[in-house]
Amino acid sequence: MGFRNAILNRSRRKSPWMLFFNGGGCNGCAIEVVACLTPVYDLERFGIVNTGNPKHADVLIVAGTVNHRNRRTLENLHHAMPPPRIVMAVGACACTGGIFKEAYNVLGGADKAVDVDVYVPGCPPKPEGIIDGVLKGCGPWKTSGGNDDATDD
Amino acid sequence: MDGLTPMVAAATALILAPLAGGLVLGLDRKLTARLQGRYGPPVSQPFYDLVKLFGKGARWVNRWPPFFAVLYAFGAAASVILFALGGDLLVLFFVHTLTIGFLVMGALAAVSPYSRIGAGRELIQAMIYEPLLLVVFMSFHQAAGSFDIAVVRSASSPLVGEIPLAWAALFLVFLIKMRKSPFDFSTAHHAHQELVQGIRTEYSGPFLALVELGHLYEIAFFLLLFSLFWPTAWGASAILAATFAASLLVDNVVPRMTWRWALRMVWIPGLLLVFANMAWIYYGL
């Protein structure tokens, strides 16, 4: 089983497909994530592909403070992603609510709605920071075993 | 494949075909990236994607997409194995058509608007390229005398000299099958989105891996078809290299077009080219 897990984990690290969710942000982080997909930063060299389909995605990137309206959508998307999956909170708003933390309509960060694995601070974070965050998020797939058990929430 | 026993030939085709298809796909992504001034994924990326998908969970809408994903992979593998065993081009054409039917049925059975529109567009793509493929096979028959692959392979002079316009028409079919711009309207590959994922939307996990595997077998099937134009080692390599380079160029130059445009632009020139070639041979010019 060790060899099978080694091959599976290597493939998961080499091919993390991302799904981007804008949870009511100003689009600053969205633009930075899109910038990562452009030739200058080139996420595709890590095998990362922006798939719009949660059923195909491994990495859920959340930007923007999540609010009461899109909380349900975020939970649905997260549930639609099959395991193994990781969640990344990109930007100050997705980490803690940012400068909108005290507003009445915001939840105050993505971890109020879903379990977050990687936090990437910044307003907006640099593309290098986002790439680093995705690769760090794939870290659990370095150790044998990973999290490919069939149970999920 | 002639000297090998049927079982060995079938097993070789079964194992080598997805490797060849994956390498073509990986090379395509790498060179596309280089043309765009990026580094791009490693050439073995399609294999990482495939293994990852096999190890991922699936989201079942109902039982039909998984069922038809398995059938699609089997059908695609069957067309390659039948080719390796030296079948009949017409039989291969019908096996190939049935295979696409499986993929479409699985997508239609999932009650999802993206999936349904993608499946409808896949049917339109099939409607666009299948008459062309059939007429190209007819020109093979005219140049070589038979639909049988062994006879076509042992034709006296390389077919690329007899029916070069049929190569051009088969190239149009290849662009559609490889899901390259301007004909990638039923599902978008990799870095693009079209109707989310179009026909592949409701396939996930190992069943998406089977759909991808079927696609690799289809690429291998077309590589084998192109090799019929010049069935020597160097000749086939030259034909395949030229076809691959042309498809890479076209993919990176043109945008995605509509199916109405594709219908006009593939039927009219494609059918005209092949019929012109057949008339050329028939009237002995």
Tab-separated table of C-alpha atoms in Angstrom:
chain	number	residue	atom	x	y	z
A	1	MET	CA	0.000	0.000	0.000
A	2	GLY	CA	2.978	2.288	0.517
A	3	PHE	CA	3.899	2.301	-3.147
A	4	ARG	CA	0.299	2.932	-4.224
A	5	ASN	CA	0.015	5.827	-1.804
A	6	ALA	CA	3.346	7.210	-2.947
A	7	ILE	CA	2.184	7.263	-6.573
A	8	LEU	CA	-1.228	8.688	-5.669
A	9	ASN	CA	0.230	11.410	-3.488
A	10	ARG	CA	2.791	12.396	-6.093
A	11	SER	CA	0.065	12.675	-8.720
A	12	ARG	CA	-2.106	14.733	-6.393
A	13	ARG	CA	0.742	17.120	-5.728
A	14	LYS	CA	1.516	17.366	-9.438
A	15	SER	CA	-2.037	18.009	-10.560
A	16	PRO	CA	-4.089	20.118	-8.132
A	17	TRP	CA	-7.057	21.512	-10.016
A	18	MET	CA	-8.416	24.705	-8.529
A	19	LEU	CA	-11.848	26.215	-8.164
A	20	PHE	CA	-11.982	29.908	-7.394
A	21	PHE	CA	-14.858	31.306	-5.324
A	22	ASN	CA	-15.339	35.029	-4.819
A	23	GLY	CA	-17.169	35.353	-1.522
A	24	GLY	CA	-18.133	38.982	-1.842
A	25	GLY	CA	-14.720	40.502	-2.306
A	26	CYS	CA	-13.516	43.620	-4.039
A	27	ASN	CA	-11.991	41.479	-6.830
A	28	GLY	CA	-8.443	42.457	-5.822
A	29	CYS	CA	-7.603	38.895	-4.825
A	30	ALA	CA	-9.571	37.556	-7.777
A	31	ILE	CA	-7.405	39.585	-10.137
A	32	GLU	CA	-4.259	38.375	-8.401
A	33	VAL	CA	-5.375	34.749	-8.730
A	34	VAL	CA	-6.127	35.307	-12.406
A	35	ALA	CA	-2.720	36.969	-12.735
A	36	CYS	CA	-1.192	33.739	-11.469
A	37	LEU	CA	-2.690	32.009	-14.481
A	38	THR	CA	-1.089	34.430	-16.933
A	39	PRO	CA	2.264	33.724	-18.605
A	40	VAL	CA	4.221	35.863	-16.115
A	41	TYR	CA	3.479	33.635	-13.093
A	42	ASP	CA	2.144	30.598	-14.970
A	43	LEU	CA	0.313	28.333	-12.553
A	44	GLU	CA	-0.030	25.695	-15.254
A	45	ARG	CA	3.611	24.684	-14.909
A	46	PHE	CA	2.621	23.138	-11.566
A	47	GLY	CA	-0.197	21.272	-13.273
A	48	ILE	CA	-2.755	23.657	-11.751
A	49	VAL	CA	-5.749	24.187	-13.975
A	50	ASN	CA	-8.600	26.559	-13.284
A	51	THR	CA	-11.624	24.315	-13.545
A	52	GLY	CA	-14.974	25.932	-12.947
A	53	ASN	CA	-16.509	22.649	-11.871
A	54	PRO	CA	-16.383	21.698	-8.159
A	55	LYS	CA	-16.779	18.031	-9.064
A	56	HIS	CA	-13.422	18.192	-10.809
A	57	ALA	CA	-11.566	20.417	-8.346
A	58	ASP	CA	-9.024	19.586	-5.632
A	59	VAL	CA	-8.290	23.074	-4.286
A	60	LEU	CA	-11.001	25.533	-3.323
A	61	ILE	CA	-9.641	29.081	-3.282
A	62	VAL	CA	-11.895	31.452	-1.378
A	63	ALA	CA	-11.451	35.212	-1.587
A	64	GLY	CA	-13.562	37.920	-0.062
A	65	THR	CA	-15.342	37.991	3.267
A	66	VAL	CA	-18.029	35.397	3.166
A	67	ASN	CA	-21.415	36.871	3.991
A	68	HIS	CA	-24.777	35.448	5.036
A	69	ARG	CA	-25.949	35.261	1.468
A	70	ASN	CA	-23.147	33.340	-0.160
A	71	ARG	CA	-22.402	31.144	2.852
A	72	ARG	CA	-24.798	28.528	1.539
A	73	THR	CA	-23.222	28.649	-1.908
A	74	LEU	CA	-19.750	28.203	-0.451
A	75	GLU	CA	-20.883	25.248	1.610
A	76	ASN	CA	-22.555	23.686	-1.432
A	77	LEU	CA	-19.447	24.099	-3.555
A	78	HIS	CA	-17.271	22.669	-0.804
A	79	HIS	CA	-19.565	19.682	-0.421
A	80	ALA	CA	-19.668	19.138	-4.191
A	81	MET	CA	-15.901	18.702	-4.268
A	82	PRO	CA	-14.978	15.041	-3.847
A	83	PRO	CA	-12.230	14.170	-1.361
A	84	PRO	CA	-9.270	14.642	-1.157
A	85	ARG	CA	-9.575	18.410	-1.226
A	86	ILE	CA	-8.027	21.413	0.425
A	87	VAL	CA	-9.429	24.884	1.050
A	88	MET	CA	-7.376	28.042	0.759
A	89	ALA	CA	-8.373	31.427	2.145
A	90	VAL	CA	-6.706	34.085	0.012
A	91	GLY	CA	-6.506	37.660	1.157
A	92	ALA	CA	-7.092	39.440	4.457
A	93	CYS	CA	-10.861	39.362	4.041
A	94	ALA	CA	-11.037	35.612	3.558
A	95	CYS	CA	-8.648	35.016	6.457
A	96	THR	CA	-10.253	37.147	9.132
A	97	GLY	CA	-12.767	39.463	7.539
A	98	GLY	CA	-10.175	42.139	6.809
A	99	ILE	CA	-11.252	45.735	6.985
A	100	PHE	CA	-14.893	44.710	6.722
A	101	LYS	CA	-14.775	42.606	9.873
A	102	GLU	CA	-17.137	44.790	11.882
A	103	ALA	CA	-19.771	45.081	9.143
A	104	TYR	CA	-23.138	43.571	10.009
A	105	ASN	CA	-23.471	41.434	6.917
A	106	VAL	CA	-20.093	39.700	6.772
A	107	LEU	CA	-19.317	36.420	8.485
A	108	GLY	CA	-15.679	37.391	8.990
A	109	GLY	CA	-13.600	34.984	6.951
A	110	ALA	CA	-13.966	31.740	5.051
A	111	ASP	CA	-13.328	29.600	8.121
A	112	LYS	CA	-16.724	30.658	9.491
A	113	ALA	CA	-18.315	28.587	6.716
A	114	VAL	CA	-15.870	25.822	5.750
A	115	ASP	CA	-12.703	24.274	7.200
A	116	VAL	CA	-9.690	26.131	5.840
A	117	ASP	CA	-6.330	24.441	5.370
A	118	VAL	CA	-4.142	27.313	4.161
A	119	TYR	CA	-4.365	31.017	4.933
A	120	VAL	CA	-2.661	33.452	2.560
A	121	PRO	CA	-2.673	36.951	4.067
A	122	GLY	CA	-2.283	40.139	2.106
A	123	CYS	CA	-4.435	42.803	0.573
A	124	PRO	CA	-4.088	41.531	-2.035
A	125	PRO	CA	-1.432	38.871	-1.567
A	126	LYS	CA	1.296	38.752	-4.146
A	127	PRO	CA	0.919	36.074	-6.829
A	128	GLU	CA	4.067	34.460	-5.491
A	129	GLY	CA	2.318	34.205	-2.129
A	130	ILE	CA	-0.733	32.584	-3.710
A	131	ILE	CA	1.384	30.055	-5.585
A	132	ASP	CA	3.291	29.317	-2.381
A	133	GLY	CA	-0.002	28.820	-0.565
A	134	VAL	CA	-1.302	26.323	-3.124
A	135	LEU	CA	1.893	24.326	-3.023
A	136	LYS	CA	1.926	24.359	0.801
A	137	GLY	CA	-1.664	23.195	0.770
A	138	CYS	CA	-0.587	20.163	-1.204
A	139	GLY	CA	1.812	19.362	1.648
A	140	PRO	CA	-0.511	16.797	3.302
A	141	TRP	CA	-0.121	14.810	0.133
A	142	LYS	CA	3.612	14.471	0.720
A	143	THR	CA	3.232	12.106	3.636
A	144	SER	CA	1.999	8.630	2.928
A	145	GLY	CA	-1.664	7.978	3.567
A	146	GLY	CA	-2.819	11.420	2.516
A	147	ASN	CA	-6.449	12.064	3.167
A	148	ASP	CA	-8.069	9.911	0.541
A	149	ASP	CA	-10.477	8.246	2.935
A	150	ALA	CA	-14.002	8.207	1.668
A	151	THR	CA	-15.488	10.017	4.629
A	152	ASP	CA	-16.341	13.643	4.327
A	153	ASP	CA	-18.664	16.054	6.060
B	1	MET	CA	1.870	-5.797	-35.953
B	2	ASP	CA	1.860	-8.467	-38.636
B	3	GLY	CA	4.460	-10.716	-37.096
B	4	LEU	CA	2.918	-10.745	-33.616
B	5	THR	CA	0.272	-13.146	-32.489
B	6	PRO	CA	-3.164	-11.517	-32.053
B	7	MET	CA	-3.068	-11.609	-28.262
B	8	VAL	CA	0.339	-9.961	-28.106
B	9	ALA	CA	-0.687	-7.366	-30.673
B	10	ALA	CA	-3.874	-6.580	-28.745
B	11	ALA	CA	-2.038	-6.312	-25.427
B	12	THR	CA	0.636	-4.085	-26.958
B	13	ALA	CA	-1.991	-1.785	-28.437
B	14	LEU	CA	-3.916	-1.700	-25.161
B	15	ILE	CA	-0.860	-0.574	-23.201
B	16	LEU	CA	1.013	1.545	-25.722
B	17	ALA	CA	-1.943	3.531	-27.062
B	18	PRO	CA	-2.691	5.616	-23.941
B	19	LEU	CA	1.043	6.177	-23.471
B	20	ALA	CA	1.318	7.524	-26.995
B	21	GLY	CA	-1.860	9.561	-26.647
B	22	GLY	CA	-0.715	10.978	-23.319
B	23	LEU	CA	2.654	11.948	-24.733
B	24	VAL	CA	1.006	13.740	-27.646
B	25	LEU	CA	-1.293	15.584	-25.246
B	26	GLY	CA	1.563	16.459	-22.893
B	27	LEU	CA	3.749	17.654	-25.728
B	28	ASP	CA	0.863	19.717	-27.037
B	29	ARG	CA	0.394	21.462	-23.677
B	30	LYS	CA	4.115	22.043	-23.291
B	31	LEU	CA	4.569	23.502	-26.771
B	32	THR	CA	1.399	25.579	-26.483
B	33	ALA	CA	2.818	27.048	-23.284
B	34	ARG	CA	6.149	27.776	-24.948
B	35	LEU	CA	4.382	29.510	-27.825
B	36	GLN	CA	2.674	31.708	-25.242
B	37	GLY	CA	5.937	32.581	-23.511
B	38	ARG	CA	5.379	30.360	-20.479
B	39	TYR	CA	7.105	27.262	-19.160
B	40	GLY	CA	4.096	24.981	-19.144
B	41	PRO	CA	3.493	21.678	-17.364
B	42	PRO	CA	5.851	18.710	-17.758
B	43	VAL	CA	5.233	16.493	-20.766
B	44	SER	CA	4.078	13.695	-18.449
B	45	GLN	CA	1.338	15.915	-16.990
B	46	PRO	CA	-1.596	13.973	-18.556
B	47	PHE	CA	-0.435	10.860	-16.679
B	48	TYR	CA	-0.338	12.725	-13.366
B	49	ASP	CA	-3.847	14.005	-14.095
B	50	LEU	CA	-5.040	10.495	-14.915
B	51	VAL	CA	-3.608	8.852	-11.800
B	52	LYS	CA	-4.879	11.665	-9.608
B	53	LEU	CA	-8.378	11.306	-11.001
B	54	PHE	CA	-8.373	7.549	-10.499
B	55	GLY	CA	-7.521	8.153	-6.858
B	56	LYS	CA	-10.183	10.783	-6.321
B	57	GLY	CA	-13.718	10.366	-5.114
B	58	ALA	CA	-16.664	10.767	-7.442
B	59	ARG	CA	-19.892	12.689	-7.090
B	60	TRP	CA	-22.740	10.528	-8.409
B	61	VAL	CA	-25.675	12.414	-9.922
B	62	ASN	CA	-27.211	9.099	-10.895
B	63	ARG	CA	-25.747	5.805	-12.020
B	64	TRP	CA	-25.661	6.543	-15.757
B	65	PRO	CA	-22.598	8.768	-16.194
B	66	PRO	CA	-20.356	6.212	-14.446
B	67	PHE	CA	-21.886	3.383	-16.487
B	68	PHE	CA	-21.372	5.161	-19.787
B	69	ALA	CA	-17.885	6.344	-18.811
B	70	VAL	CA	-16.838	2.695	-18.525
B	71	LEU	CA	-18.472	1.880	-21.866
B	72	TYR	CA	-16.823	4.861	-23.505
B	73	ALA	CA	-13.353	3.814	-22.323
B	74	PHE	CA	-13.993	0.244	-23.501
B	75	GLY	CA	-15.227	1.429	-26.903
B	76	ALA	CA	-12.261	3.713	-27.430
B	77	ALA	CA	-9.842	0.942	-26.434
B	78	ALA	CA	-11.732	-1.468	-28.712
B	79	SER	CA	-11.244	0.728	-31.783
B	80	VAL	CA	-7.494	0.841	-31.182
B	81	ILE	CA	-7.265	-2.914	-30.544
B	82	LEU	CA	-9.330	-3.687	-33.632
B	83	PHE	CA	-7.008	-1.492	-35.668
B	84	ALA	CA	-3.962	-3.300	-34.285
B	85	LEU	CA	-5.530	-6.651	-35.077
B	86	GLY	CA	-5.943	-5.525	-38.687
B	87	GLY	CA	-9.651	-4.911	-39.029
B	88	ASP	CA	-11.853	-3.289	-41.570
B	89	LEU	CA	-11.995	0.504	-41.768
B	90	LEU	CA	-15.776	0.573	-42.018
B	91	VAL	CA	-16.194	-1.580	-38.914
B	92	LEU	CA	-13.806	0.742	-37.095
B	93	PHE	CA	-15.860	3.724	-38.203
B	94	PHE	CA	-19.005	2.282	-36.650
B	95	VAL	CA	-17.258	1.231	-33.425
B	96	HIS	CA	-15.886	4.759	-33.176
B	97	THR	CA	-19.321	6.289	-33.733
B	98	LEU	CA	-20.883	4.070	-31.085
B	99	THR	CA	-18.179	5.109	-28.630
B	100	ILE	CA	-19.063	8.773	-28.976
B	101	GLY	CA	-22.694	7.792	-28.549
B	102	PHE	CA	-21.880	6.324	-25.134
B	103	LEU	CA	-20.201	9.510	-23.953
B	104	VAL	CA	-23.146	11.588	-25.117
B	105	MET	CA	-25.723	9.301	-23.514
B	106	GLY	CA	-23.975	9.452	-20.153
B	107	ALA	CA	-23.920	13.230	-20.276
B	108	LEU	CA	-27.556	13.476	-21.340
B	109	ALA	CA	-28.684	11.146	-18.568
B	110	ALA	CA	-27.328	13.527	-15.948
B	111	VAL	CA	-29.959	16.145	-15.336
B	112	SER	CA	-27.655	19.122	-15.687
B	113	PRO	CA	-28.049	22.002	-18.139
B	114	TYR	CA	-24.326	22.318	-18.881
B	115	SER	CA	-24.013	18.620	-19.458
B	116	ARG	CA	-27.015	18.540	-21.773
B	117	ILE	CA	-25.921	21.456	-23.904
B	118	GLY	CA	-22.397	20.005	-24.060
B	119	ALA	CA	-23.808	16.653	-25.133
B	120	GLY	CA	-25.909	18.322	-27.812
B	121	ARG	CA	-22.842	20.129	-29.093
B	122	GLU	CA	-20.856	16.890	-29.071
B	123	LEU	CA	-23.539	15.355	-31.261
B	124	ILE	CA	-23.282	18.313	-33.604
B	125	GLN	CA	-19.500	17.840	-33.722
B	126	ALA	CA	-20.049	14.204	-34.576
B	127	MET	CA	-22.500	15.217	-37.289
B	128	ILE	CA	-19.853	17.568	-38.676
B	129	TYR	CA	-16.917	15.194	-38.837
B	130	GLU	CA	-18.465	11.785	-39.466
B	131	PRO	CA	-19.452	12.273	-43.121
B	132	LEU	CA	-15.955	13.587	-43.705
B	133	LEU	CA	-14.364	10.599	-42.009
B	134	LEU	CA	-16.494	8.198	-44.036
B	135	VAL	CA	-15.578	9.890	-47.310
B	136	VAL	CA	-11.886	9.816	-46.327
B	137	PHE	CA	-12.220	6.049	-45.777
B	138	MET	CA	-13.853	5.824	-49.195
B	139	SER	CA	-10.844	7.541	-50.708
B	140	PHE	CA	-8.586	5.023	-48.930
B	141	HIS	CA	-10.604	2.306	-50.612
B	142	GLN	CA	-10.301	4.008	-53.974
B	143	ALA	CA	-6.528	4.465	-53.693
B	144	ALA	CA	-5.678	1.086	-52.176
B	145	GLY	CA	-8.497	-1.123	-53.411
B	146	SER	CA	-9.982	-2.296	-50.134
B	147	PHE	CA	-11.272	-1.189	-46.748
B	148	ASP	CA	-9.111	-3.820	-45.099
B	149	ILE	CA	-6.275	-2.217	-43.128
B	150	ALA	CA	-3.705	-4.809	-44.111
B	151	VAL	CA	-4.401	-4.140	-47.783
B	152	VAL	CA	-4.310	-0.363	-47.297
B	153	ARG	CA	-0.983	-0.655	-45.471
B	154	SER	CA	0.575	-2.699	-48.265
B	155	ALA	CA	-0.411	-0.330	-51.053
B	156	SER	CA	2.268	-0.008	-53.723
B	157	SER	CA	2.933	3.700	-53.346
B	158	PRO	CA	2.479	5.816	-50.199
B	159	LEU	CA	-1.094	7.042	-50.009
B	160	VAL	CA	0.012	10.561	-49.191
B	161	GLY	CA	1.086	10.869	-52.816
B	162	GLU	CA	-2.220	9.552	-54.136
B	163	ILE	CA	-4.703	11.228	-51.792
B	164	PRO	CA	-3.014	14.266	-50.213
B	165	LEU	CA	-6.309	16.162	-50.089
B	166	ALA	CA	-7.752	13.346	-47.995
B	167	TRP	CA	-4.983	14.075	-45.497
B	168	ALA	CA	-6.188	17.681	-45.355
B	169	ALA	CA	-9.752	16.536	-44.721
B	170	LEU	CA	-8.609	14.046	-42.074
B	171	PHE	CA	-6.670	16.902	-40.495
B	172	LEU	CA	-9.941	18.815	-40.065
B	173	VAL	CA	-11.465	15.739	-38.423
B	174	PHE	CA	-8.388	15.454	-36.193
B	175	LEU	CA	-8.776	19.063	-35.027
B	176	ILE	CA	-12.347	18.323	-33.990
B	177	LYS	CA	-11.456	15.055	-32.246
B	178	MET	CA	-8.535	16.600	-30.393
B	179	ARG	CA	-10.922	19.289	-29.122
B	180	LYS	CA	-8.794	22.083	-30.496
B	181	SER	CA	-9.799	25.616	-31.365
B	182	PRO	CA	-11.797	26.525	-33.398
B	183	PHE	CA	-13.838	23.374	-32.755
B	184	ASP	CA	-13.711	23.007	-28.982
B	185	PHE	CA	-17.279	24.038	-28.235
B	186	SER	CA	-18.586	20.861	-26.612
B	187	THR	CA	-16.040	20.714	-23.829
B	188	ALA	CA	-12.982	22.764	-23.225
B	189	HIS	CA	-9.752	21.094	-22.389
B	190	HIS	CA	-7.548	22.024	-19.470
B	191	ALA	CA	-7.063	25.689	-18.953
B	192	HIS	CA	-10.284	26.757	-20.616
B	193	GLN	CA	-13.924	26.620	-19.669
B	194	GLU	CA	-16.895	26.339	-21.976
B	195	LEU	CA	-20.274	25.732	-20.341
B	196	VAL	CA	-18.212	24.981	-17.220
B	197	GLN	CA	-16.901	21.677	-18.549
B	198	GLY	CA	-19.595	20.963	-21.125
B	199	ILE	CA	-20.127	17.301	-21.763
B	200	ARG	CA	-17.624	16.303	-19.069
B	201	THR	CA	-19.331	18.300	-16.295
B	202	GLU	CA	-21.087	15.439	-14.528
B	203	TYR	CA	-18.265	12.906	-14.869
B	204	SER	CA	-15.976	13.056	-11.861
B	205	GLY	CA	-13.252	11.107	-10.095
B	206	PRO	CA	-12.416	7.716	-11.587
B	207	PHE	CA	-15.136	8.116	-14.214
B	208	LEU	CA	-13.618	11.351	-15.443
B	209	ALA	CA	-10.335	9.433	-15.511
B	210	LEU	CA	-12.017	6.836	-17.745
B	211	VAL	CA	-13.319	9.598	-20.034
B	212	GLU	CA	-9.786	11.011	-20.240
B	213	LEU	CA	-8.410	7.537	-20.896
B	214	GLY	CA	-10.922	7.092	-23.694
B	215	HIS	CA	-9.775	10.398	-25.127
B	216	LEU	CA	-6.162	9.174	-25.079
B	217	TYR	CA	-7.234	6.035	-26.941
B	218	GLU	CA	-9.024	8.194	-29.498
B	219	ILE	CA	-5.879	10.242	-30.059
B	220	ALA	CA	-3.956	7.007	-30.576
B	221	PHE	CA	-6.629	5.825	-33.018
B	222	PHE	CA	-6.146	8.926	-35.120
B	223	LEU	CA	-2.371	8.627	-34.949
B	224	LEU	CA	-2.779	5.142	-36.389
B	225	LEU	CA	-5.083	6.474	-39.111
B	226	PHE	CA	-2.588	9.134	-40.104
B	227	SER	CA	0.177	6.543	-40.221
B	228	LEU	CA	-1.781	4.779	-42.968
B	229	PHE	CA	-0.860	7.597	-45.317
B	230	TRP	CA	2.776	6.493	-45.342
B	231	PRO	CA	3.113	3.163	-43.576
B	232	THR	CA	6.892	3.089	-43.157
B	233	ALA	CA	8.609	4.054	-39.902
B	234	TRP	CA	10.117	7.310	-41.136
B	235	GLY	CA	7.200	8.157	-43.393
B	236	ALA	CA	4.645	7.748	-40.648
B	237	SER	CA	6.815	9.817	-38.294
B	238	ALA	CA	7.010	12.585	-40.882
B	239	ILE	CA	3.246	12.569	-41.440
B	240	LEU	CA	2.519	12.557	-37.701
B	241	ALA	CA	5.024	15.327	-36.992
B	242	ALA	CA	3.562	17.488	-39.764
B	243	THR	CA	0.009	16.864	-38.560
B	244	PHE	CA	0.909	17.611	-34.942
B	245	ALA	CA	2.756	20.813	-35.858
B	246	ALA	CA	-0.142	22.012	-38.002
B	247	SER	CA	-2.683	21.272	-35.266
B	248	LEU	CA	-0.553	23.118	-32.708
B	249	LEU	CA	-0.331	26.132	-34.997
B	250	VAL	CA	-4.050	26.235	-35.768
B	251	ASP	CA	-4.994	25.777	-32.109
B	252	ASN	CA	-2.896	28.730	-31.005
B	253	VAL	CA	-3.870	31.078	-33.790
B	254	VAL	CA	-7.663	30.825	-34.050
B	255	PRO	CA	-10.264	31.396	-31.337
B	256	ARG	CA	-13.176	29.144	-30.453
B	257	MET	CA	-15.970	29.434	-33.018
B	258	THR	CA	-19.644	28.476	-33.065
B	259	TRP	CA	-21.005	25.197	-34.340
B	260	ARG	CA	-22.753	26.936	-37.216
B	261	TRP	CA	-19.431	28.321	-38.398
B	262	ALA	CA	-17.774	24.940	-37.937
B	263	LEU	CA	-20.503	23.185	-39.925
B	264	ARG	CA	-19.960	25.487	-42.916
B	265	MET	CA	-16.184	25.600	-42.673
B	266	VAL	CA	-15.656	21.861	-42.324
B	267	TRP	CA	-18.295	20.405	-44.645
B	268	ILE	CA	-17.798	22.712	-47.605
B	269	PRO	CA	-13.990	22.707	-47.949
B	270	GLY	CA	-13.552	19.220	-46.455
B	271	LEU	CA	-16.003	17.408	-48.677
B	272	LEU	CA	-14.930	19.413	-51.723
B	273	LEU	CA	-11.275	18.486	-51.129
B	274	VAL	CA	-11.926	14.769	-50.795
B	275	PHE	CA	-14.321	14.588	-53.727
B	276	ALA	CA	-11.850	16.537	-55.853
B	277	ASN	CA	-9.125	14.039	-54.946
B	278	MET	CA	-11.369	11.099	-55.706
B	279	ALA	CA	-12.376	12.605	-59.048
B	280	TRP	CA	-8.678	13.185	-59.819
B	281	ILE	CA	-7.925	9.495	-59.304
B	282	TYR	CA	-11.109	8.313	-61.005
B	283	TYR	CA	-10.534	10.248	-64.195
B	284	GLY	CA	-6.896	9.113	-64.170
B	285	LEU	CA	-5.296	12.541	-64.230
